[in-house]
mmCIF file of C-alpha atoms and ligand atoms in Angstrom:
data_model
loop_
_atom_site.group_PDB
_atom_site.id
_atom_site.type_symbol
_atom_site.label_atom_id
_atom_site.label_comp_id
_atom_site.label_asym_id
_atom_site.label_seq_id
_atom_site.Cartn_x
_atom_site.Cartn_y
_atom_site.Cartn_z
ATOM 1 C CA MET A 1 104.251 95.063 61.130
ATOM 2 C CA ALA A 2 104.296 96.796 64.497
ATOM 3 C CA LYS A 3 101.233 98.753 63.386
ATOM 4 C CA GLU A 4 99.394 95.581 62.406
ATOM 5 C CA ARG A 5 100.171 93.934 65.713
ATOM 6 C CA ARG A 6 98.857 96.945 67.593
ATOM 7 C CA ARG A 7 95.698 96.895 65.454
ATOM 8 C CA ALA A 8 95.318 93.197 66.291
ATOM 9 C CA VAL A 9 95.481 94.026 70.022
ATOM 10 C CA LEU A 10 92.974 96.858 69.577
ATOM 11 C CA GLU A 11 90.597 94.436 67.873
ATOM 12 C CA LEU A 12 90.796 92.117 70.856
ATOM 13 C CA LEU A 13 89.139 94.865 72.917
ATOM 14 C CA GLN A 14 85.954 94.180 70.942
ATOM 15 C CA ARG A 15 85.746 90.617 72.210
ATOM 16 C CA PRO A 16 83.226 89.771 74.941
ATOM 17 C CA GLY A 17 84.552 90.659 78.396
ATOM 18 C CA ASN A 18 87.388 92.868 77.166
ATOM 19 C CA ALA A 19 85.392 96.114 76.916
ATOM 20 C CA HIS A 20 85.630 96.633 80.688
ATOM 21 C CA CYS A 21 88.617 96.578 83.026
ATOM 22 C CA ALA A 22 89.166 93.017 84.301
ATOM 23 C CA ASP A 23 89.668 94.294 87.851
ATOM 24 C CA CYS A 24 87.395 97.289 88.502
ATOM 25 C CA GLY A 25 84.917 97.170 85.621
ATOM 26 C CA ALA A 26 85.758 100.638 84.269
ATOM 27 C CA PRO A 27 84.744 100.951 80.587
ATOM 28 C CA ASP A 28 87.201 101.075 77.660
ATOM 29 C CA PRO A 29 90.403 99.748 79.217
ATOM 30 C CA ASP A 30 93.467 100.690 77.183
ATOM 31 C CA TRP A 31 96.156 98.911 79.158
ATOM 32 C CA ALA A 32 96.909 95.213 79.338
ATOM 33 C CA SER A 33 98.829 92.767 81.484
ATOM 34 C CA TYR A 34 100.614 90.632 78.897
ATOM 35 C CA THR A 35 101.668 88.052 81.500
ATOM 36 C CA LEU A 36 98.133 87.549 82.876
ATOM 37 C CA GLY A 37 96.327 88.149 79.575
ATOM 38 C CA VAL A 38 93.859 90.784 80.865
ATOM 39 C CA PHE A 39 92.781 94.200 79.650
ATOM 40 C CA ILE A 40 92.747 96.773 82.444
ATOM 41 C CA CYS A 41 92.260 100.498 83.004
ATOM 42 C CA LEU A 42 95.072 103.005 83.546
ATOM 43 C CA SER A 43 94.412 103.160 87.289
ATOM 44 C CA CYS A 44 94.552 99.370 87.772
ATOM 45 C CA SER A 45 97.639 99.183 85.515
ATOM 46 C CA GLY A 46 99.429 101.305 88.132
ATOM 47 C CA ILE A 47 98.653 98.638 90.755
ATOM 48 C CA HIS A 48 99.766 95.797 88.441
ATOM 49 C CA ARG A 49 103.047 97.653 87.861
ATOM 50 C CA ASN A 50 103.797 97.246 91.602
ATOM 51 C CA ILE A 51 103.537 93.422 91.333
ATOM 52 C CA PRO A 52 106.138 92.839 88.586
ATOM 53 C CA GLN A 53 106.749 89.231 89.616
ATOM 54 C CA VAL A 54 103.163 88.456 88.554
ATOM 55 C CA SER A 55 102.101 91.105 86.064
ATOM 56 C CA LYS A 56 103.789 93.097 83.323
ATOM 57 C CA VAL A 57 101.777 95.861 81.693
ATOM 58 C CA LYS A 58 101.726 97.633 78.343
ATOM 59 C CA SER A 59 99.654 100.350 76.806
ATOM 60 C CA VAL A 60 97.394 98.969 74.093
ATOM 61 C CA ARG A 61 97.735 102.137 72.035
ATOM 62 C CA LEU A 62 101.229 103.435 72.741
ATOM 63 C CA ASP A 63 103.528 100.464 73.277
ATOM 64 C CA THR A 64 105.067 98.068 70.785
ATOM 65 C CA TRP A 65 103.647 94.545 70.848
ATOM 66 C CA GLU A 66 105.524 91.351 70.029
ATOM 67 C CA GLU A 67 103.802 88.651 68.020
ATOM 68 C CA ALA A 68 103.888 86.181 70.955
ATOM 69 C CA GLN A 69 102.329 88.762 73.290
ATOM 70 C CA VAL A 70 99.486 89.411 70.837
ATOM 71 C CA GLU A 71 98.854 85.676 70.607
ATOM 72 C CA PHE A 72 98.896 85.323 74.377
ATOM 73 C CA MET A 73 96.316 88.131 74.748
ATOM 74 C CA ALA A 74 94.181 86.518 72.017
ATOM 75 C CA SER A 75 94.198 83.117 73.693
ATOM 76 C CA HIS A 76 93.408 84.558 77.153
ATOM 77 C CA GLY A 77 91.400 87.771 77.758
ATOM 78 C CA ASN A 78 89.187 88.986 80.594
ATOM 79 C CA ASN A 79 86.548 86.234 80.544
ATOM 80 C CA ALA A 80 89.128 83.471 80.628
ATOM 81 C CA ALA A 81 91.030 85.197 83.446
ATOM 82 C CA ARG A 82 87.834 85.603 85.460
ATOM 83 C CA ALA A 83 87.058 81.897 85.069
ATOM 84 C CA THR A 84 90.481 81.111 86.510
ATOM 85 C CA TYR A 85 91.380 83.790 89.053
ATOM 86 C CA GLU A 86 87.833 84.420 90.331
ATOM 87 C CA SER A 87 86.601 80.849 90.279
ATOM 88 C CA LYS A 88 86.009 80.679 94.047
ATOM 89 C CA VAL A 89 85.271 84.228 95.227
ATOM 90 C CA PRO A 90 83.024 83.919 98.311
ATOM 91 C CA SER A 91 79.617 85.598 97.819
ATOM 92 C CA PHE A 92 80.267 88.000 100.688
ATOM 93 C CA TYR A 93 83.702 89.094 99.393
ATOM 94 C CA TYR A 94 83.710 92.734 98.331
ATOM 95 C CA ARG A 95 84.464 93.254 94.632
ATOM 96 C CA PRO A 96 85.616 96.850 94.217
ATOM 97 C CA THR A 97 84.572 99.186 91.412
ATOM 98 C CA ALA A 98 86.409 102.082 89.777
ATOM 99 C CA SER A 99 85.054 104.499 92.400
ATOM 100 C CA ASP A 100 86.419 102.545 95.380
ATOM 101 C CA CYS A 101 89.520 103.554 97.306
ATOM 102 C CA GLN A 102 93.013 102.523 96.249
ATOM 103 C CA LEU A 103 93.337 100.072 99.160
ATOM 104 C CA LEU A 104 90.295 97.987 98.156
ATOM 105 C CA ARG A 105 91.319 97.881 94.507
ATOM 106 C CA GLU A 106 94.935 97.026 95.275
ATOM 107 C CA GLN A 107 94.086 94.219 97.696
ATOM 108 C CA TRP A 108 91.539 92.762 95.267
ATOM 109 C CA ILE A 109 94.187 92.640 92.530
ATOM 110 C CA ARG A 110 96.801 91.169 94.880
ATOM 111 C CA ALA A 111 94.304 88.634 96.272
ATOM 112 C CA LYS A 112 93.393 87.489 92.760
ATOM 113 C CA TYR A 113 96.722 87.233 90.989
ATOM 114 C CA GLU A 114 99.503 87.433 93.572
ATOM 115 C CA ARG A 115 98.032 85.415 96.461
ATOM 116 C CA GLN A 116 95.546 83.448 94.294
ATOM 117 C CA GLU A 117 93.046 83.421 97.124
ATOM 118 C CA PHE A 118 90.156 82.636 94.817
ATOM 119 C CA THR A 119 91.617 79.500 93.327
ATOM 120 C CA ARG A 120 92.669 78.124 96.747
ATOM 121 C CA PRO A 121 89.866 78.444 99.310
ATOM 122 C CA GLU A 122 92.175 77.451 102.194
ATOM 123 C CA LYS A 123 93.727 80.921 101.798
ATOM 124 C CA GLN A 124 90.356 82.501 102.665
ATOM 125 C CA GLU A 125 90.512 81.438 106.294
ATOM 126 C CA PRO A 126 91.366 84.965 107.637
ATOM 127 C CA TYR A 127 87.905 86.199 106.605
ATOM 128 C CA SER A 128 85.790 83.068 106.318
ATOM 129 C CA ALA A 129 86.495 81.261 109.590
ATOM 130 C CA GLY A 130 83.742 83.044 111.560
ATOM 131 C CA TYR A 131 86.251 84.194 114.175
ATOM 132 C CA ARG A 132 89.000 86.772 113.992
ATOM 133 C CA GLU A 133 91.058 88.596 116.563
ATOM 134 C CA GLY A 134 93.868 91.100 116.346
ATOM 135 C CA PHE A 135 94.993 94.617 117.010
ATOM 136 C CA LEU A 136 93.796 97.718 115.220
ATOM 137 C CA TRP A 137 94.639 101.371 115.720
ATOM 138 C CA LYS A 138 91.472 102.979 117.052
ATOM 139 C CA ARG A 139 90.861 106.702 117.237
ATOM 140 C CA GLY A 140 90.275 107.900 120.800
ATOM 141 C CA ARG A 141 86.943 109.611 121.222
ATOM 142 C CA ASP A 142 88.205 112.528 123.290
ATOM 143 C CA ASN A 143 91.721 113.339 122.138
ATOM 144 C CA GLY A 144 91.643 112.014 118.574
ATOM 145 C CA GLN A 145 94.810 109.948 119.120
ATOM 146 C CA PHE A 146 95.016 106.496 117.623
ATOM 147 C CA LEU A 147 95.722 103.747 120.174
ATOM 148 C CA SER A 148 96.290 100.040 119.636
ATOM 149 C CA ARG A 149 93.223 98.045 120.710
ATOM 150 C CA LYS A 150 92.416 94.366 120.637
ATOM 151 C CA PHE A 151 89.387 93.501 118.485
ATOM 152 C CA VAL A 152 87.502 90.204 118.460
ATOM 153 C CA LEU A 153 84.915 89.260 115.849
ATOM 154 C CA THR A 154 82.796 86.239 116.672
ATOM 155 C CA GLU A 155 79.966 85.043 114.494
ATOM 156 C CA ARG A 156 78.828 82.685 117.223
ATOM 157 C CA GLU A 157 78.124 85.646 119.518
ATOM 158 C CA GLY A 158 77.047 87.831 116.596
ATOM 159 C CA ALA A 159 79.343 90.620 117.721
ATOM 160 C CA LEU A 160 82.493 92.630 117.161
ATOM 161 C CA LYS A 161 84.134 93.605 120.459
ATOM 162 C CA TYR A 162 87.109 95.670 121.425
ATOM 163 C CA PHE A 163 89.110 95.840 124.626
ATOM 164 C CA ASN A 164 90.845 98.842 126.123
ATOM 165 C CA ARG A 165 93.458 96.696 127.840
ATOM 166 C CA ASN A 166 95.099 93.608 126.517
ATOM 167 C CA ASP A 167 94.254 91.621 129.662
ATOM 168 C CA ALA A 168 90.782 93.108 130.146
ATOM 169 C CA LYS A 169 88.018 90.597 130.785
ATOM 170 C CA GLU A 170 85.183 92.904 129.808
ATOM 171 C CA PRO A 171 85.067 94.495 126.377
ATOM 172 C CA LYS A 172 84.865 98.279 126.112
ATOM 173 C CA ALA A 173 82.180 97.933 123.446
ATOM 174 C CA VAL A 174 80.084 95.105 122.016
ATOM 175 C CA MET A 175 78.912 95.913 118.498
ATOM 176 C CA LYS A 176 76.116 93.693 117.262
ATOM 177 C CA ILE A 177 76.680 92.282 113.767
ATOM 178 C CA GLU A 178 72.990 92.832 113.111
ATOM 179 C CA HIS A 179 73.355 96.639 113.036
ATOM 180 C CA LEU A 180 76.960 96.941 111.968
ATOM 181 C CA ASN A 181 78.271 98.739 108.900
ATOM 182 C CA ALA A 182 81.848 99.228 107.725
ATOM 183 C CA THR A 183 83.001 101.664 105.055
ATOM 184 C CA PHE A 184 86.470 102.809 104.019
ATOM 185 C CA GLN A 185 86.981 106.540 104.636
ATOM 186 C CA PRO A 186 90.655 107.291 103.925
ATOM 187 C CA ALA A 187 90.242 111.053 103.389
ATOM 188 C CA LYS A 188 88.055 111.664 106.428
ATOM 189 C CA ILE A 189 90.164 109.536 108.775
ATOM 190 C CA GLY A 190 93.469 110.788 107.334
ATOM 191 C CA HIS A 191 94.922 107.315 106.729
ATOM 192 C CA PRO A 192 94.873 105.355 103.434
ATOM 193 C CA HIS A 193 93.559 102.270 105.310
ATOM 194 C CA GLY A 194 91.037 104.162 107.478
ATOM 195 C CA LEU A 195 87.805 102.245 108.115
ATOM 196 C CA GLN A 196 84.661 103.682 109.705
ATOM 197 C CA VAL A 197 82.589 101.160 111.647
ATOM 198 C CA THR A 198 79.088 102.159 112.715
ATOM 199 C CA TYR A 199 76.790 100.326 115.097
ATOM 200 C CA LEU A 200 73.764 101.015 117.228
ATOM 201 C CA LYS A 201 74.041 101.735 120.915
ATOM 202 C CA ASP A 202 70.927 102.621 122.916
ATOM 203 C CA ASN A 203 69.172 102.953 119.557
ATOM 204 C CA SER A 204 71.506 105.669 118.277
ATOM 205 C CA THR A 205 74.287 105.416 115.699
ATOM 206 C CA ARG A 206 77.854 105.232 117.027
ATOM 207 C CA ASN A 207 81.041 105.558 114.988
ATOM 208 C CA ILE A 208 84.497 104.193 115.559
ATOM 209 C CA PHE A 209 87.479 104.836 113.294
ATOM 210 C CA VAL A 210 90.222 102.243 112.875
ATOM 211 C CA TYR A 211 93.108 101.239 110.632
ATOM 212 C CA HIS A 212 95.850 98.638 110.319
ATOM 213 C CA GLU A 213 99.194 99.532 108.721
ATOM 214 C CA ASP A 214 99.058 96.347 106.652
ATOM 215 C CA GLY A 215 96.617 96.679 103.755
ATOM 216 C CA LYS A 216 95.843 92.959 103.565
ATOM 217 C CA GLU A 217 95.026 92.804 107.298
ATOM 218 C CA MET A 218 92.654 95.758 106.996
ATOM 219 C CA VAL A 219 90.806 94.382 103.977
ATOM 220 C CA ASP A 220 90.664 90.930 105.634
ATOM 221 C CA TRP A 221 88.934 92.579 108.623
ATOM 222 C CA PHE A 222 86.501 94.288 106.263
ATOM 223 C CA ASN A 223 85.635 91.028 104.508
ATOM 224 C CA ALA A 224 85.430 89.154 107.823
ATOM 225 C CA LEU A 225 82.793 91.697 108.941
ATOM 226 C CA ARG A 226 80.925 91.207 105.662
ATOM 227 C CA ALA A 227 81.089 87.428 106.091
ATOM 228 C CA ALA A 228 79.660 87.704 109.605
ATOM 229 C CA ARG A 229 76.833 89.951 108.331
ATOM 230 C CA PHE A 230 76.175 87.515 105.484
ATOM 231 C CA HIS A 231 75.823 84.542 107.807
ATOM 232 C CA TYR A 232 73.676 86.559 110.210
ATOM 233 C CA LEU A 233 71.334 87.616 107.363
ATOM 234 C CA GLN A 234 71.144 84.071 105.971
ATOM 235 C CA VAL A 235 69.759 82.928 109.310
ATOM 236 C CA ALA A 236 67.487 85.965 109.731
ATOM 237 C CA PHE A 237 66.061 85.707 106.172
ATOM 238 C CA PRO A 238 66.189 82.015 105.301
ATOM 239 C CA GLY A 239 64.300 82.423 102.007
ATOM 240 C CA ALA A 240 66.477 85.210 100.615
ATOM 241 C CA SER A 241 68.921 84.618 97.778
ATOM 242 C CA ASP A 242 72.587 85.590 97.887
ATOM 243 C CA ALA A 243 71.814 88.336 95.354
ATOM 244 C CA ASP A 244 69.296 89.834 97.812
ATOM 245 C CA LEU A 245 71.654 89.677 100.779
ATOM 246 C CA VAL A 246 75.001 90.738 99.309
ATOM 247 C CA PRO A 247 74.018 94.424 98.796
ATOM 248 C CA LYS A 248 73.087 94.579 102.502
ATOM 249 C CA LEU A 249 76.482 93.472 103.851
ATOM 250 C CA SER A 250 78.039 96.922 103.921
ATOM 251 C CA ARG A 251 77.190 100.227 102.337
ATOM 252 C CA ASN A 252 78.957 103.405 101.361
ATOM 253 C CA TYR A 253 77.360 106.719 102.187
ATOM 254 C CA LEU A 254 75.375 108.455 99.460
ATOM 255 C CA LYS A 255 77.048 111.745 100.331
ATOM 256 C CA GLU A 256 78.965 113.487 103.104
ATOM 257 C CA GLY A 257 80.063 117.067 103.704
ATOM 258 C CA TYR A 258 79.485 120.315 105.544
ATOM 259 C CA MET A 259 76.232 122.259 105.390
ATOM 260 C CA GLU A 260 74.639 124.855 107.633
ATOM 261 C CA LYS A 261 71.378 124.072 109.395
ATOM 262 C CA THR A 262 68.904 125.762 111.679
ATOM 263 C CA GLY A 263 67.217 124.297 114.702
ATOM 264 C CA PRO A 264 63.556 123.241 114.447
ATOM 265 C CA LYS A 265 62.184 126.699 115.295
ATOM 266 C CA GLN A 266 64.331 128.213 112.557
ATOM 267 C CA THR A 267 65.032 131.222 114.753
ATOM 268 C CA GLU A 268 68.274 130.031 116.330
ATOM 269 C CA GLY A 269 70.559 130.949 113.452
ATOM 270 C CA PHE A 270 72.432 128.573 111.191
ATOM 271 C CA ARG A 271 75.259 126.360 112.408
ATOM 272 C CA LYS A 272 77.846 124.530 110.368
ATOM 273 C CA ARG A 273 77.544 120.759 110.752
ATOM 274 C CA TRP A 274 79.030 117.691 109.088
ATOM 275 C CA PHE A 275 76.259 115.736 107.335
ATOM 276 C CA THR A 276 76.215 112.077 106.348
ATOM 277 C CA MET A 277 73.511 110.635 104.098
ATOM 278 C CA ASP A 278 73.411 106.925 104.914
ATOM 279 C CA ASP A 279 70.644 105.291 102.910
ATOM 280 C CA ARG A 280 67.493 106.994 104.312
ATOM 281 C CA ARG A 281 69.235 108.361 107.395
ATOM 282 C CA LEU A 282 70.511 111.940 107.282
ATOM 283 C CA MET A 283 72.808 112.381 110.285
ATOM 284 C CA TYR A 284 74.676 115.441 111.389
ATOM 285 C CA PHE A 285 77.750 115.848 113.525
ATOM 286 C CA LYS A 286 79.673 118.757 114.953
ATOM 287 C CA ASP A 287 82.914 117.138 113.758
ATOM 288 C CA PRO A 288 83.251 114.551 110.946
ATOM 289 C CA LEU A 289 84.962 112.142 113.377
ATOM 290 C CA ASP A 290 82.454 112.443 116.228
ATOM 291 C CA ALA A 291 81.474 109.212 117.947
ATOM 292 C CA PHE A 292 77.769 109.919 117.659
ATOM 293 C CA ALA A 293 75.403 112.078 115.668
ATOM 294 C CA ARG A 294 73.780 115.202 117.147
ATOM 295 C CA GLY A 295 70.693 114.382 115.175
ATOM 296 C CA GLU A 296 69.245 111.947 112.697
ATOM 297 C CA VAL A 297 66.483 112.661 110.223
ATOM 298 C CA PHE A 298 64.618 109.967 108.376
ATOM 299 C CA ILE A 299 64.111 110.794 104.681
ATOM 300 C CA GLY A 300 61.111 108.929 103.290
ATOM 301 C CA SER A 301 59.690 108.863 99.771
ATOM 302 C CA LYS A 302 57.579 111.457 97.949
ATOM 303 C CA GLU A 303 54.566 109.147 98.273
ATOM 304 C CA SER A 304 54.890 109.424 102.041
ATOM 305 C CA GLY A 305 55.095 113.228 102.036
ATOM 306 C CA TYR A 306 58.800 114.085 101.638
ATOM 307 C CA THR A 307 59.951 116.822 99.231
ATOM 308 C CA VAL A 308 63.316 118.394 98.435
ATOM 309 C CA LEU A 309 63.386 121.971 97.100
ATOM 310 C CA ASP A 310 66.160 124.193 95.781
ATOM 311 C CA GLY A 311 66.578 127.332 97.858
ATOM 312 C CA LEU A 312 65.182 128.576 101.158
ATOM 313 C CA PRO A 313 61.894 130.297 102.017
ATOM 314 C CA PRO A 314 62.223 134.043 101.152
ATOM 315 C CA SER A 315 62.105 135.228 104.762
ATOM 316 C CA THR A 316 65.014 133.015 105.864
ATOM 317 C CA GLN A 317 67.813 134.813 107.681
ATOM 318 C CA GLY A 318 71.003 133.974 109.433
ATOM 319 C CA HIS A 319 72.758 131.692 106.988
ATOM 320 C CA HIS A 320 76.315 132.506 105.913
ATOM 321 C CA TRP A 321 76.402 130.159 102.974
ATOM 322 C CA PRO A 322 74.340 131.253 99.966
ATOM 323 C CA HIS A 323 73.024 128.039 98.365
ATOM 324 C CA GLY A 324 69.949 126.798 100.183
ATOM 325 C CA ILE A 325 68.031 123.521 100.287
ATOM 326 C CA THR A 326 64.643 122.943 101.922
ATOM 327 C CA ILE A 327 63.631 119.433 102.937
ATOM 328 C CA ILE A 328 59.945 119.091 103.736
ATOM 329 C CA THR A 329 58.905 116.115 105.851
ATOM 330 C CA PRO A 330 55.398 115.330 107.131
ATOM 331 C CA GLU A 331 56.512 116.829 110.474
ATOM 332 C CA ARG A 332 58.531 119.934 109.656
ATOM 333 C CA LYS A 333 60.868 121.761 107.297
ATOM 334 C CA PHE A 334 64.627 121.395 107.413
ATOM 335 C CA LEU A 335 66.553 124.423 106.134
ATOM 336 C CA LEU A 336 70.105 123.809 104.934
ATOM 337 C CA ALA A 337 72.718 125.981 103.226
ATOM 338 C CA CYS A 338 75.741 124.967 101.147
ATOM 339 C CA GLU A 339 78.925 126.885 100.507
ATOM 340 C CA THR A 340 78.995 126.360 96.746
ATOM 341 C CA GLU A 341 76.446 125.775 94.040
ATOM 342 C CA SER A 342 78.036 122.472 93.019
ATOM 343 C CA GLU A 343 77.761 121.186 96.605
ATOM 344 C CA GLN A 344 74.118 122.232 96.695
ATOM 345 C CA ARG A 345 73.459 120.418 93.423
ATOM 346 C CA ALA A 346 75.218 117.279 94.669
ATOM 347 C CA TRP A 347 73.216 117.264 97.922
ATOM 348 C CA VAL A 348 69.888 117.859 96.151
ATOM 349 C CA GLU A 349 70.702 114.997 93.800
ATOM 350 C CA ALA A 350 71.497 112.687 96.729
ATOM 351 C CA PHE A 351 68.266 113.646 98.571
ATOM 352 C CA ARG A 352 66.117 113.262 95.423
ATOM 353 C CA LYS A 353 67.554 109.811 94.775
ATOM 354 C CA VAL A 354 66.206 108.744 98.151
ATOM 355 C CA VAL A 355 62.893 110.647 97.945
ATOM 356 C CA ASP A 356 62.170 109.315 94.433
ATOM 357 C CA ARG A 357 62.703 105.716 95.549
ATOM 358 C CA PRO A 358 59.504 104.107 96.857
ATOM 359 C CA MET A 359 59.765 102.915 100.437
ATOM 360 C CA LEU A 360 60.040 99.216 101.232
ATOM 361 C CA PRO A 361 57.637 97.894 103.877
ATOM 362 C CA GLN A 362 60.454 97.417 106.400
ATOM 363 C CA GLU A 363 61.595 101.018 105.911
ATOM 364 C CA TYR A 364 58.411 102.389 107.478
ATOM 365 C CA ALA A 365 59.782 101.241 110.812
ATOM 366 C CA GLY A 366 62.633 103.706 110.295
ATOM 367 C CA GLU A 367 60.203 106.598 110.234
ATOM 368 C CA GLY A 368 60.333 106.418 114.001
ATOM 369 C CA TRP A 369 63.558 108.419 113.817
ATOM 370 C CA GLU A 370 61.459 111.430 113.084
ATOM 371 C CA GLY A 371 58.448 110.672 115.207
ATOM 372 C CA ARG A 372 56.411 113.100 117.189
ATOM 373 C CA PRO A 373 57.815 115.164 120.073
ATOM 374 C CA GLY A 374 57.173 113.254 123.230
ATOM 375 C CA ASP A 375 57.566 109.866 121.526
ATOM 376 C CA CYS A 376 61.078 109.967 122.756
ATOM 377 C CA ALA A 377 61.684 108.759 126.288
ATOM 378 C CA ARG A 378 65.201 110.101 126.615
ATOM 379 C CA THR A 379 66.178 112.863 129.051
ATOM 380 C CA PRO A 380 67.692 115.118 128.037
ATOM 381 C CA CYS A 381 66.190 114.508 124.687
ATOM 382 C CA GLY A 382 69.092 115.503 122.445
ATOM 383 C CA PRO A 383 72.832 115.857 122.981
ATOM 384 C CA ASP A 384 72.752 119.464 121.792
ATOM 385 C CA PRO A 385 69.791 121.564 122.922
ATOM 386 C CA LEU A 386 69.961 123.658 119.771
ATOM 387 C CA ASP A 387 69.641 120.628 117.565
ATOM 388 C CA ALA A 388 66.724 118.388 116.932
ATOM 389 C CA CYS A 389 66.514 115.295 119.063
ATOM 390 C CA PRO A 390 67.846 112.319 117.103
ATOM 391 C CA PHE A 391 64.786 110.299 118.011
ATOM 392 C CA CYS A 392 61.799 112.563 117.717
ATOM 393 C CA SER A 393 63.140 115.795 116.122
ATOM 394 C CA GLY A 394 60.822 117.432 118.569
ATOM 395 C CA SER A 395 60.520 121.194 118.514
ATOM 396 C CA THR A 396 59.314 121.247 122.128
ATOM 397 C CA LEU A 397 62.719 120.148 123.313
ATOM 398 C CA GLN A 398 64.800 123.197 122.684
ATOM 399 C CA ALA A 399 66.241 125.294 125.436
HETATM 400 ZN ZN1 LIG B 401 90.418 99.131 86.584
#
């Protein structure tokens, strides 16, 4: 009998909606919440286990199932649960996938079932009101210490601001919603709720790193930023559909990690730098938590003259790491070296993904990041004389 009941549960996995985890979309879930009636993956079952007042979990394959539990699963299932618990998810709200950090997945599950935020829209006020203020721990640029700072997000002003003193009249920084991105970076920041916020200042990318001890607060901030971006984009692109705008609200990096690079003359020797591939922008930093990039390189498409090659030109010298990559742009060659072969393969794959994707008309404007030497009006041209200028990559600029 127990065997038959388990087979009955296994058969339910074949029903529409049940072949993927109800919470993160991972394929072939083999756990279930028998109080909510959803099939979930092992990883999400661990989160459900921490909310026992709402969810009780069982393994589909290993546990014993009671007749009433089988019937409950049969009369509910993932599609029915979605219709209930996700009936009013705002378009801008971030729905995590299996590859997202624990914090995002946990807060999504708690928001759905424990707090029932998506059946009661009045509970969405913390991220949908268009205004939010509160304190976040912000990493100091010079000493790396986290200090409590007041942050204010206002859609009306189209900005996120923070203040160095509680009673300060003038904000320390005004980050325009238009150019803002937020991405969770727990490993890099060293805190499970660590969020990286990037914005443009004087036309160059700036980073700040923040967290809140309370997971709900942090994810509410994240979704409030997405909501502000959504409303900004709706005004800026009145004809665009939600489906067009939602992917633009925030983005994760395609890849990050250390590589070695040479300067533009390729005679200066290789230096280890932290690289971030953000859409078509390859940025490099001396330290992963630097406030601004030492250089930015625009990576266009193959149709516009960009190529990525395995290895380095035969005459190349001075690199310590053995696994080379050559990026050819219409202006110059970038020589990079990775410590391991698997890193090299991962980077080449990330670069090719971008190079193989045709450029959108608005992306041609971005090519300015790698314009001609002299296009750039800044003095000195780059923050590090051995590195390419972030604006024109000019080879005439080096000391
Ligand atoms: Zn899952």
